Amino acid sequence: MDLSVILTYRCNSRCSMCHVWQHPTLPDDEIDLATLAKLPGGFDYLDLTGGEPTLRDDLEEIVELLHPKTRQLAITTNGLQGDKLERIVRNHPDLNVRISLEGIGARNDAIRGETDGFERKRETVRRLLAAGGRNLDFAVVVQDDNADQLLDLHKMSVSCGSGLDLASLHNGFQFHKIDNEFTNRVRAARALQPLVDGWLRSRRPRDGFRAWSASGLARKILGQPRRTPCPAGRDFLFVDPWSRVYACNVRPDLEIGDLSEQTWKDILRGPRAAEARTRVARCTHNCCFDAHARAARRAHRFQTGGWILVHALRAIGGRPVEFDRAVDFRNVAQSSIVPRRESWLGKPFHPAIQRKTEQPYGAYNNGMNK
């Protein structure tokens, strides 16, 4: 099972596709070490995320606590606080540090609302590599505003000695968004083709899985169903900054328990967890997160491996990758018409503190993930 622990809703980026920074948590309200200690061991992948996790003063202690509880510990971060990440990586060079990046130069800074964000992220990668980091990735949310730079981002990641992880726009209560829609689905999905081709020709083992995952992501961008049923509540879970446990971070009605008040075993075996799994089985959202791909790879190892082997042999043999056979570009969903997302770079804004007693952002019902 995978687990994402959302350590905080505070964030020092101002992304156009995620407005969690407009609704931060208070540090004293956020999940503490004693509650995190109640998590069992044996997770396949445990991601410390946010908001921005490096804003937690106790992040280094959290890493020390949770590192033994999972096969792979990750931090998803904007990479703007390289000094804190460097100290952690020196102690744990196997840590998967995923630095969010949405474009080259000013494009990233505009989408993510970061002053000199692009250069600061590159400097962080250099520092982490020098500190002994050996599991570094750039994490990109594919969208209309950066589709034309995906290949350049891939080339940059290779030159930096890091990987490139891709995700798609999503609406959801955690993000406070219902306008994350594609204007040109075909263009965005087609932009993944040269990356798939390059990954299949690569000698790095993880790149084959990246190629398989990206072909599935292209299907999702076009609005086609996932390859496998959603495993939320079974193969992955989320813990929010107030210790509440959710089957996923899209639907707030999928809360299954509270780690500050219950044991992990009681949460997973409780009636709310069973009800959430039933709701997931009937869910009509077409989400496609990293956790979906990892769960599918675990559940369908031979199918995934077979796809990678067949297509990699074609690519290595000099034959073109038959991307149009893997992805049906004739089947394209109609996007909802929404205003263009604006850049928040340099614009004034006064955040509204978010408390546990408030109802979660519920407008997700007005915006479906197709």
Tab-separated table of C-alpha atoms in Angstrom:
chain	number	residue	atom	x	y	z
A	1	MET	CA	0.000	0.000	0.000
A	2	ASP	CA	1.068	3.575	-0.747
A	3	LEU	CA	0.470	6.442	1.625
A	4	SER	CA	0.625	10.207	1.110
A	5	VAL	CA	0.960	12.276	4.277
A	6	ILE	CA	-0.067	15.877	3.670
A	7	LEU	CA	2.032	17.520	6.369
A	8	THR	CA	0.679	21.036	5.875
A	9	TYR	CA	-1.500	23.177	3.641
A	10	ARG	CA	0.960	26.058	4.005
A	11	CYS	CA	2.853	26.752	0.790
A	12	ASN	CA	5.332	29.351	-0.465
A	13	SER	CA	4.410	28.740	-4.120
A	14	ARG	CA	1.325	30.248	-5.743
A	15	CYS	CA	0.377	27.715	-8.384
A	16	SER	CA	-2.404	28.461	-10.841
A	17	MET	CA	-3.598	24.833	-10.828
A	18	CYS	CA	-3.608	24.407	-7.030
A	19	HIS	CA	-4.979	26.968	-4.595
A	20	VAL	CA	-4.099	25.232	-1.341
A	21	TRP	CA	-1.741	28.148	-0.629
A	22	GLN	CA	-4.797	30.389	-0.360
A	23	HIS	CA	-6.125	28.225	2.517
A	24	PRO	CA	-3.155	27.375	4.790
A	25	THR	CA	-3.283	25.442	8.028
A	26	LEU	CA	-1.898	26.745	11.312
A	27	PRO	CA	1.360	25.056	12.429
A	28	ASP	CA	-0.066	24.179	15.845
A	29	ASP	CA	-2.989	22.355	14.199
A	30	GLU	CA	-0.872	20.124	11.966
A	31	ILE	CA	-0.264	16.417	12.499
A	32	ASP	CA	2.440	15.812	15.103
A	33	LEU	CA	5.164	13.237	15.611
A	34	ALA	CA	3.193	11.287	18.186
A	35	THR	CA	0.335	10.777	15.742
A	36	LEU	CA	2.674	9.877	12.879
A	37	ALA	CA	4.308	7.303	15.160
A	38	LYS	CA	1.002	5.385	15.108
A	39	LEU	CA	1.552	4.530	11.444
A	40	PRO	CA	2.640	0.899	10.982
A	41	GLY	CA	5.593	-0.289	8.943
A	42	GLY	CA	5.512	-2.052	5.590
A	43	PHE	CA	4.313	0.646	3.196
A	44	ASP	CA	5.462	0.270	-0.393
A	45	TYR	CA	5.773	4.017	-0.974
A	46	LEU	CA	5.270	6.821	1.545
A	47	ASP	CA	5.205	10.392	0.248
A	48	LEU	CA	5.550	13.460	2.468
A	49	THR	CA	3.736	16.219	0.662
A	50	GLY	CA	1.690	19.373	1.164
A	51	GLY	CA	1.299	22.290	0.681
A	52	GLU	CA	5.043	22.561	1.029
A	53	PRO	CA	6.529	20.014	3.466
A	54	THR	CA	9.806	21.922	3.938
A	55	LEU	CA	7.827	24.587	5.800
A	56	ARG	CA	7.513	22.111	8.680
A	57	ASP	CA	10.184	22.901	11.281
A	58	ASP	CA	10.238	19.232	12.303
A	59	LEU	CA	10.580	17.749	8.801
A	60	GLU	CA	13.955	16.179	9.599
A	61	GLU	CA	12.481	14.430	12.649
A	62	ILE	CA	9.518	13.253	10.564
A	63	VAL	CA	11.881	11.727	8.003
A	64	GLU	CA	13.822	9.909	10.737
A	65	LEU	CA	10.558	8.552	12.155
A	66	LEU	CA	8.993	7.372	8.902
A	67	HIS	CA	12.016	6.239	6.889
A	68	PRO	CA	12.042	2.748	8.502
A	69	LYS	CA	8.298	2.304	7.912
A	70	THR	CA	8.406	2.121	4.108
A	71	ARG	CA	10.327	0.558	1.238
A	72	GLN	CA	10.607	4.003	-0.363
A	73	LEU	CA	10.235	7.341	1.398
A	74	ALA	CA	9.628	10.400	-0.773
A	75	ILE	CA	9.299	14.135	-0.327
A	76	THR	CA	7.305	16.066	-2.923
A	77	THR	CA	8.516	19.646	-2.671
A	78	ASN	CA	8.826	22.893	-4.613
A	79	GLY	CA	12.583	22.686	-4.024
A	80	LEU	CA	12.909	26.291	-2.899
A	81	GLN	CA	14.522	25.384	0.454
A	82	GLY	CA	17.549	23.481	-0.734
A	83	ASP	CA	19.429	23.810	2.557
A	84	LYS	CA	16.874	21.797	4.522
A	85	LEU	CA	16.602	19.144	1.800
A	86	GLU	CA	20.390	18.884	1.595
A	87	ARG	CA	20.691	18.055	5.301
A	88	ILE	CA	18.048	15.335	4.958
A	89	VAL	CA	19.590	13.801	1.825
A	90	ARG	CA	23.031	13.626	3.431
A	91	ASN	CA	21.534	11.301	6.030
A	92	HIS	CA	19.236	9.463	3.612
A	93	PRO	CA	20.695	9.442	0.075
A	94	ASP	CA	18.060	6.902	-1.011
A	95	LEU	CA	15.250	9.389	-0.313
A	96	ASN	CA	13.130	10.078	-3.413
A	97	VAL	CA	13.051	13.877	-3.672
A	98	ARG	CA	10.441	15.005	-6.199
A	99	ILE	CA	10.833	18.681	-7.115
A	100	SER	CA	7.757	20.240	-8.710
A	101	LEU	CA	8.612	22.019	-11.957
A	102	GLU	CA	6.174	23.266	-14.593
A	103	GLY	CA	8.344	24.697	-17.354
A	104	ILE	CA	11.636	26.192	-18.444
A	105	GLY	CA	12.641	29.545	-16.952
A	106	ALA	CA	9.906	32.146	-16.775
A	107	ARG	CA	7.238	29.608	-17.778
A	108	ASN	CA	7.697	27.709	-14.517
A	109	ASP	CA	7.771	30.905	-12.494
A	110	ALA	CA	4.515	32.152	-14.038
A	111	ILE	CA	2.601	28.870	-13.606
A	112	ARG	CA	3.856	28.275	-10.067
A	113	GLY	CA	3.927	31.904	-8.928
A	114	GLU	CA	7.578	31.631	-7.852
A	115	THR	CA	10.215	34.356	-8.012
A	116	ASP	CA	13.322	32.825	-9.660
A	117	GLY	CA	11.813	29.425	-8.950
A	118	PHE	CA	13.329	27.700	-11.975
A	119	GLU	CA	16.917	28.598	-11.155
A	120	ARG	CA	16.454	27.863	-7.452
A	121	LYS	CA	15.176	24.370	-8.256
A	122	ARG	CA	18.129	23.623	-10.519
A	123	GLU	CA	20.495	24.791	-7.788
A	124	THR	CA	18.714	22.523	-5.296
A	125	VAL	CA	19.223	19.518	-7.593
A	126	ARG	CA	22.938	20.335	-7.872
A	127	ARG	CA	23.207	20.556	-4.085
A	128	LEU	CA	21.355	17.289	-3.531
A	129	LEU	CA	23.497	15.435	-6.060
A	130	ALA	CA	26.624	16.798	-4.377
A	131	ALA	CA	25.216	15.631	-1.028
A	132	GLY	CA	24.977	12.065	-2.376
A	133	GLY	CA	21.338	12.034	-3.496
A	134	ARG	CA	20.695	9.235	-5.945
A	135	ASN	CA	16.914	9.293	-6.350
A	136	LEU	CA	15.924	12.750	-7.580
A	137	ASP	CA	13.052	13.610	-9.902
A	138	PHE	CA	11.385	16.638	-11.369
A	139	ALA	CA	7.589	16.329	-11.075
A	140	VAL	CA	5.562	18.023	-13.824
A	141	VAL	CA	1.822	18.594	-14.090
A	142	VAL	CA	1.054	18.325	-17.817
A	143	GLN	CA	-1.218	21.177	-18.950
A	144	ASP	CA	-1.849	23.385	-21.961
A	145	ASP	CA	0.572	25.983	-20.618
A	146	ASN	CA	3.612	23.691	-20.642
A	147	ALA	CA	2.862	20.951	-23.197
A	148	ASP	CA	5.230	22.529	-25.722
A	149	GLN	CA	8.118	22.348	-23.215
A	150	LEU	CA	7.801	18.736	-22.071
A	151	LEU	CA	10.579	17.480	-24.321
A	152	ASP	CA	12.889	20.281	-23.165
A	153	LEU	CA	12.073	19.417	-19.551
A	154	HIS	CA	12.923	15.789	-20.271
A	155	LYS	CA	16.271	16.743	-21.808
A	156	MET	CA	17.031	19.033	-18.874
A	157	SER	CA	16.245	16.317	-16.341
A	158	VAL	CA	18.635	13.939	-18.103
A	159	SER	CA	21.384	16.557	-18.159
A	160	CYS	CA	20.820	17.244	-14.440
A	161	GLY	CA	21.056	13.578	-13.523
A	162	SER	CA	17.452	13.367	-12.377
A	163	GLY	CA	14.270	11.687	-13.565
A	164	LEU	CA	11.023	13.198	-14.809
A	165	ASP	CA	7.659	12.235	-13.315
A	166	LEU	CA	4.478	13.350	-15.064
A	167	ALA	CA	0.970	13.946	-13.778
A	168	SER	CA	-2.155	15.467	-15.278
A	169	LEU	CA	-4.369	18.337	-14.244
A	170	HIS	CA	-6.973	17.254	-11.699
A	171	ASN	CA	-9.788	18.900	-9.835
A	172	GLY	CA	-10.276	18.047	-6.189
A	173	PHE	CA	-11.093	19.298	-2.730
A	174	GLN	CA	-7.434	19.340	-1.630
A	175	PHE	CA	-6.536	21.685	-4.485
A	176	HIS	CA	-9.600	23.953	-4.103
A	177	LYS	CA	-10.025	23.730	-7.873
A	178	ILE	CA	-12.798	22.932	-10.338
A	179	ASP	CA	-11.319	24.698	-13.405
A	180	ASN	CA	-8.353	22.405	-14.094
A	181	GLU	CA	-9.420	21.592	-17.649
A	182	PHE	CA	-7.530	21.125	-20.907
A	183	THR	CA	-8.218	23.456	-23.809
A	184	ASN	CA	-6.517	21.212	-26.376
A	185	ARG	CA	-6.436	17.623	-25.152
A	186	VAL	CA	-4.916	16.199	-28.333
A	187	ARG	CA	-2.009	18.630	-28.311
A	188	ALA	CA	-1.196	17.914	-24.662
A	189	ALA	CA	-1.429	14.129	-25.103
A	190	ARG	CA	0.600	14.170	-28.326
A	191	ALA	CA	3.371	16.075	-26.504
A	192	LEU	CA	4.049	12.903	-24.504
A	193	GLN	CA	4.962	10.862	-27.604
A	194	PRO	CA	8.646	11.877	-27.909
A	195	LEU	CA	9.115	11.293	-24.177
A	196	VAL	CA	7.691	7.774	-24.434
A	197	ASP	CA	9.979	7.104	-27.377
A	198	GLY	CA	13.028	8.372	-25.490
A	199	TRP	CA	12.237	6.414	-22.335
A	200	LEU	CA	11.790	3.171	-24.284
A	201	ARG	CA	15.248	3.644	-25.814
A	202	SER	CA	16.811	4.386	-22.413
A	203	ARG	CA	18.918	1.874	-20.517
A	204	ARG	CA	17.653	3.031	-17.126
A	205	PRO	CA	15.189	0.460	-15.712
A	206	ARG	CA	12.752	3.041	-14.310
A	207	ASP	CA	12.382	4.701	-17.705
A	208	GLY	CA	10.487	1.729	-19.123
A	209	PHE	CA	7.867	2.149	-16.421
A	210	ARG	CA	7.807	5.903	-17.104
A	211	ALA	CA	7.028	5.159	-20.768
A	212	TRP	CA	4.187	2.813	-19.828
A	213	SER	CA	2.830	5.315	-17.294
A	214	ALA	CA	3.011	8.204	-19.790
A	215	SER	CA	1.036	6.260	-22.386
A	216	GLY	CA	-1.680	5.773	-19.761
A	217	LEU	CA	-1.464	9.457	-18.873
A	218	ALA	CA	-2.040	10.350	-22.524
A	219	ARG	CA	-5.219	8.281	-22.450
A	220	LYS	CA	-6.378	10.118	-19.354
A	221	ILE	CA	-5.636	13.534	-20.893
A	222	LEU	CA	-7.790	12.564	-23.872
A	223	GLY	CA	-10.567	11.631	-21.446
A	224	GLN	CA	-10.348	7.853	-21.888
A	225	PRO	CA	-10.837	5.443	-18.963
A	226	ARG	CA	-7.922	4.170	-16.902
A	227	ARG	CA	-6.449	0.802	-17.807
A	228	THR	CA	-7.456	-0.603	-14.406
A	229	PRO	CA	-10.149	0.178	-11.810
A	230	CYS	CA	-9.365	2.864	-9.233
A	231	PRO	CA	-7.573	1.302	-6.223
A	232	ALA	CA	-8.213	4.225	-3.830
A	233	GLY	CA	-8.873	2.987	-0.314
A	234	ARG	CA	-7.211	-0.349	-1.041
A	235	ASP	CA	-3.805	0.354	-2.556
A	236	PHE	CA	-3.323	3.978	-1.513
A	237	LEU	CA	-4.557	6.381	1.150
A	238	PHE	CA	-4.046	10.007	2.182
A	239	VAL	CA	-3.601	11.561	5.627
A	240	ASP	CA	-4.430	15.266	5.804
A	241	PRO	CA	-2.681	17.867	8.018
A	242	TRP	CA	-5.269	17.329	10.782
A	243	SER	CA	-4.670	13.543	10.884
A	244	ARG	CA	-7.833	12.621	8.992
A	245	VAL	CA	-7.464	9.624	6.669
A	246	TYR	CA	-9.006	9.652	3.180
A	247	ALA	CA	-9.287	7.100	0.409
A	248	CYS	CA	-8.288	9.876	-2.010
A	249	ASN	CA	-7.684	13.625	-2.119
A	250	VAL	CA	-10.326	14.403	-4.737
A	251	ARG	CA	-13.571	13.592	-2.918
A	252	PRO	CA	-14.021	14.832	0.679
A	253	ASP	CA	-16.817	12.302	1.258
A	254	LEU	CA	-14.212	9.519	1.237
A	255	GLU	CA	-12.891	10.222	4.739
A	256	ILE	CA	-12.446	6.929	6.586
A	257	GLY	CA	-11.080	7.878	10.007
A	258	ASP	CA	-8.901	10.073	12.214
A	259	LEU	CA	-5.426	8.900	13.180
A	260	SER	CA	-5.332	11.256	16.165
A	261	GLU	CA	-8.281	9.387	17.695
A	262	GLN	CA	-8.025	5.833	16.295
A	263	THR	CA	-5.437	3.180	15.590
A	264	TRP	CA	-4.421	2.515	11.992
A	265	LYS	CA	-5.873	-0.995	12.185
A	266	ASP	CA	-9.230	0.288	13.448
A	267	ILE	CA	-9.380	2.830	10.632
A	268	LEU	CA	-8.719	0.278	7.883
A	269	ARG	CA	-11.138	-2.274	9.329
A	270	GLY	CA	-13.868	0.209	10.202
A	271	PRO	CA	-17.248	0.632	8.510
A	272	ARG	CA	-16.310	3.990	6.987
A	273	ALA	CA	-13.399	2.369	5.120
A	274	ALA	CA	-15.705	-0.338	3.756
A	275	GLU	CA	-18.233	2.266	2.683
A	276	ALA	CA	-15.531	4.366	1.008
A	277	ARG	CA	-14.295	1.385	-1.002
A	278	THR	CA	-17.845	0.805	-2.213
A	279	ARG	CA	-18.129	4.443	-3.255
A	280	VAL	CA	-14.798	4.258	-5.053
A	281	ALA	CA	-16.036	1.256	-7.041
A	282	ARG	CA	-18.962	3.408	-8.232
A	283	CYS	CA	-16.981	6.622	-8.695
A	284	THR	CA	-17.252	8.287	-12.106
A	285	HIS	CA	-14.196	10.539	-11.726
A	286	ASN	CA	-11.469	9.550	-14.179
A	287	CYS	CA	-8.412	10.360	-12.056
A	288	CYS	CA	-4.910	9.212	-12.928
A	289	PHE	CA	-2.348	9.905	-10.200
A	290	ASP	CA	1.121	8.448	-9.672
A	291	ALA	CA	-0.430	6.135	-7.106
A	292	HIS	CA	-2.754	4.675	-9.762
A	293	ALA	CA	0.237	3.771	-11.935
A	294	ARG	CA	2.216	2.249	-9.064
A	295	ALA	CA	-0.792	0.198	-7.928
A	296	ALA	CA	-1.439	-1.015	-11.470
A	297	ARG	CA	2.202	-2.027	-11.871
A	298	ARG	CA	2.079	-4.066	-8.652
A	299	ALA	CA	-1.230	-5.731	-9.533
A	300	HIS	CA	-0.414	-6.394	-13.200
A	301	ARG	CA	3.349	-6.984	-13.267
A	302	PHE	CA	3.323	-9.318	-16.255
A	303	GLN	CA	1.068	-7.124	-18.385
A	304	THR	CA	3.092	-4.022	-17.573
A	305	GLY	CA	6.403	-5.789	-18.114
A	306	GLY	CA	5.188	-7.289	-21.375
A	307	TRP	CA	4.127	-3.900	-22.732
A	308	ILE	CA	7.494	-2.394	-21.809
A	309	LEU	CA	9.470	-5.288	-23.287
A	310	VAL	CA	7.626	-5.342	-26.622
A	311	HIS	CA	7.818	-1.598	-27.161
A	312	ALA	CA	11.395	-1.280	-25.889
A	313	LEU	CA	12.604	-3.973	-28.299
A	314	ARG	CA	10.947	-2.106	-31.166
A	315	ALA	CA	12.564	1.167	-30.114
A	316	ILE	CA	16.020	-0.309	-29.527
A	317	GLY	CA	15.786	-2.096	-32.876
A	318	GLY	CA	15.304	1.242	-34.613
A	319	ARG	CA	11.616	0.763	-35.332
A	320	PRO	CA	9.188	3.583	-34.520
A	321	VAL	CA	7.106	3.334	-31.381
A	322	GLU	CA	3.484	2.752	-32.386
A	323	PHE	CA	2.114	5.426	-30.080
A	324	ASP	CA	-1.211	5.622	-31.928
A	325	ARG	CA	-1.828	1.941	-31.254
A	326	ALA	CA	-1.280	2.462	-27.534
A	327	VAL	CA	-3.361	5.658	-27.444
A	328	ASP	CA	-6.546	6.186	-29.475
A	329	PHE	CA	-6.435	9.820	-30.618
A	330	ARG	CA	-9.853	9.477	-32.257
A	331	ASN	CA	-11.537	9.192	-28.860
A	332	VAL	CA	-11.363	12.634	-27.264
A	333	ALA	CA	-13.597	13.928	-24.456
A	334	GLN	CA	-15.126	17.383	-24.566
A	335	SER	CA	-13.614	19.687	-21.955
A	336	SER	CA	-15.741	21.994	-19.846
A	337	ILE	CA	-15.439	25.638	-20.833
A	338	VAL	CA	-13.689	27.457	-18.005
A	339	PRO	CA	-11.807	30.785	-17.748
A	340	ARG	CA	-8.085	30.621	-18.375
A	341	ARG	CA	-6.140	30.067	-15.162
A	342	GLU	CA	-4.254	33.206	-14.200
A	343	SER	CA	-0.721	33.541	-12.910
A	344	TRP	CA	-0.413	34.700	-9.311
A	345	LEU	CA	3.238	35.727	-9.626
A	346	GLY	CA	3.735	39.047	-7.859
A	347	LYS	CA	0.041	39.601	-7.163
A	348	PRO	CA	-1.132	40.530	-3.658
A	349	PHE	CA	-3.278	38.039	-1.809
A	350	HIS	CA	-4.408	37.559	1.793
A	351	PRO	CA	-4.825	33.849	2.637
A	352	ALA	CA	-7.793	32.523	4.612
A	353	ILE	CA	-6.723	30.172	7.417
A	354	GLN	CA	-8.256	26.708	7.103
A	355	ARG	CA	-9.338	24.873	10.274
A	356	LYS	CA	-10.256	21.261	10.943
A	357	THR	CA	-13.749	22.256	12.077
A	358	GLU	CA	-14.592	23.743	8.658
A	359	GLN	CA	-16.325	21.778	5.939
A	360	PRO	CA	-13.910	20.691	3.159
A	361	TYR	CA	-14.034	22.463	-0.158
A	362	GLY	CA	-17.049	20.779	-1.740
A	363	ALA	CA	-17.383	22.347	-5.164
A	364	TYR	CA	-15.635	19.296	-6.642
A	365	ASN	CA	-19.142	18.010	-7.419
A	366	ASN	CA	-19.414	20.814	-9.965
A	367	GLY	CA	-16.256	19.804	-11.813
A	368	MET	CA	-15.711	16.216	-12.921
A	369	ASN	CA	-12.307	14.711	-13.678
A	370	LYS	CA	-12.828	13.315	-17.178
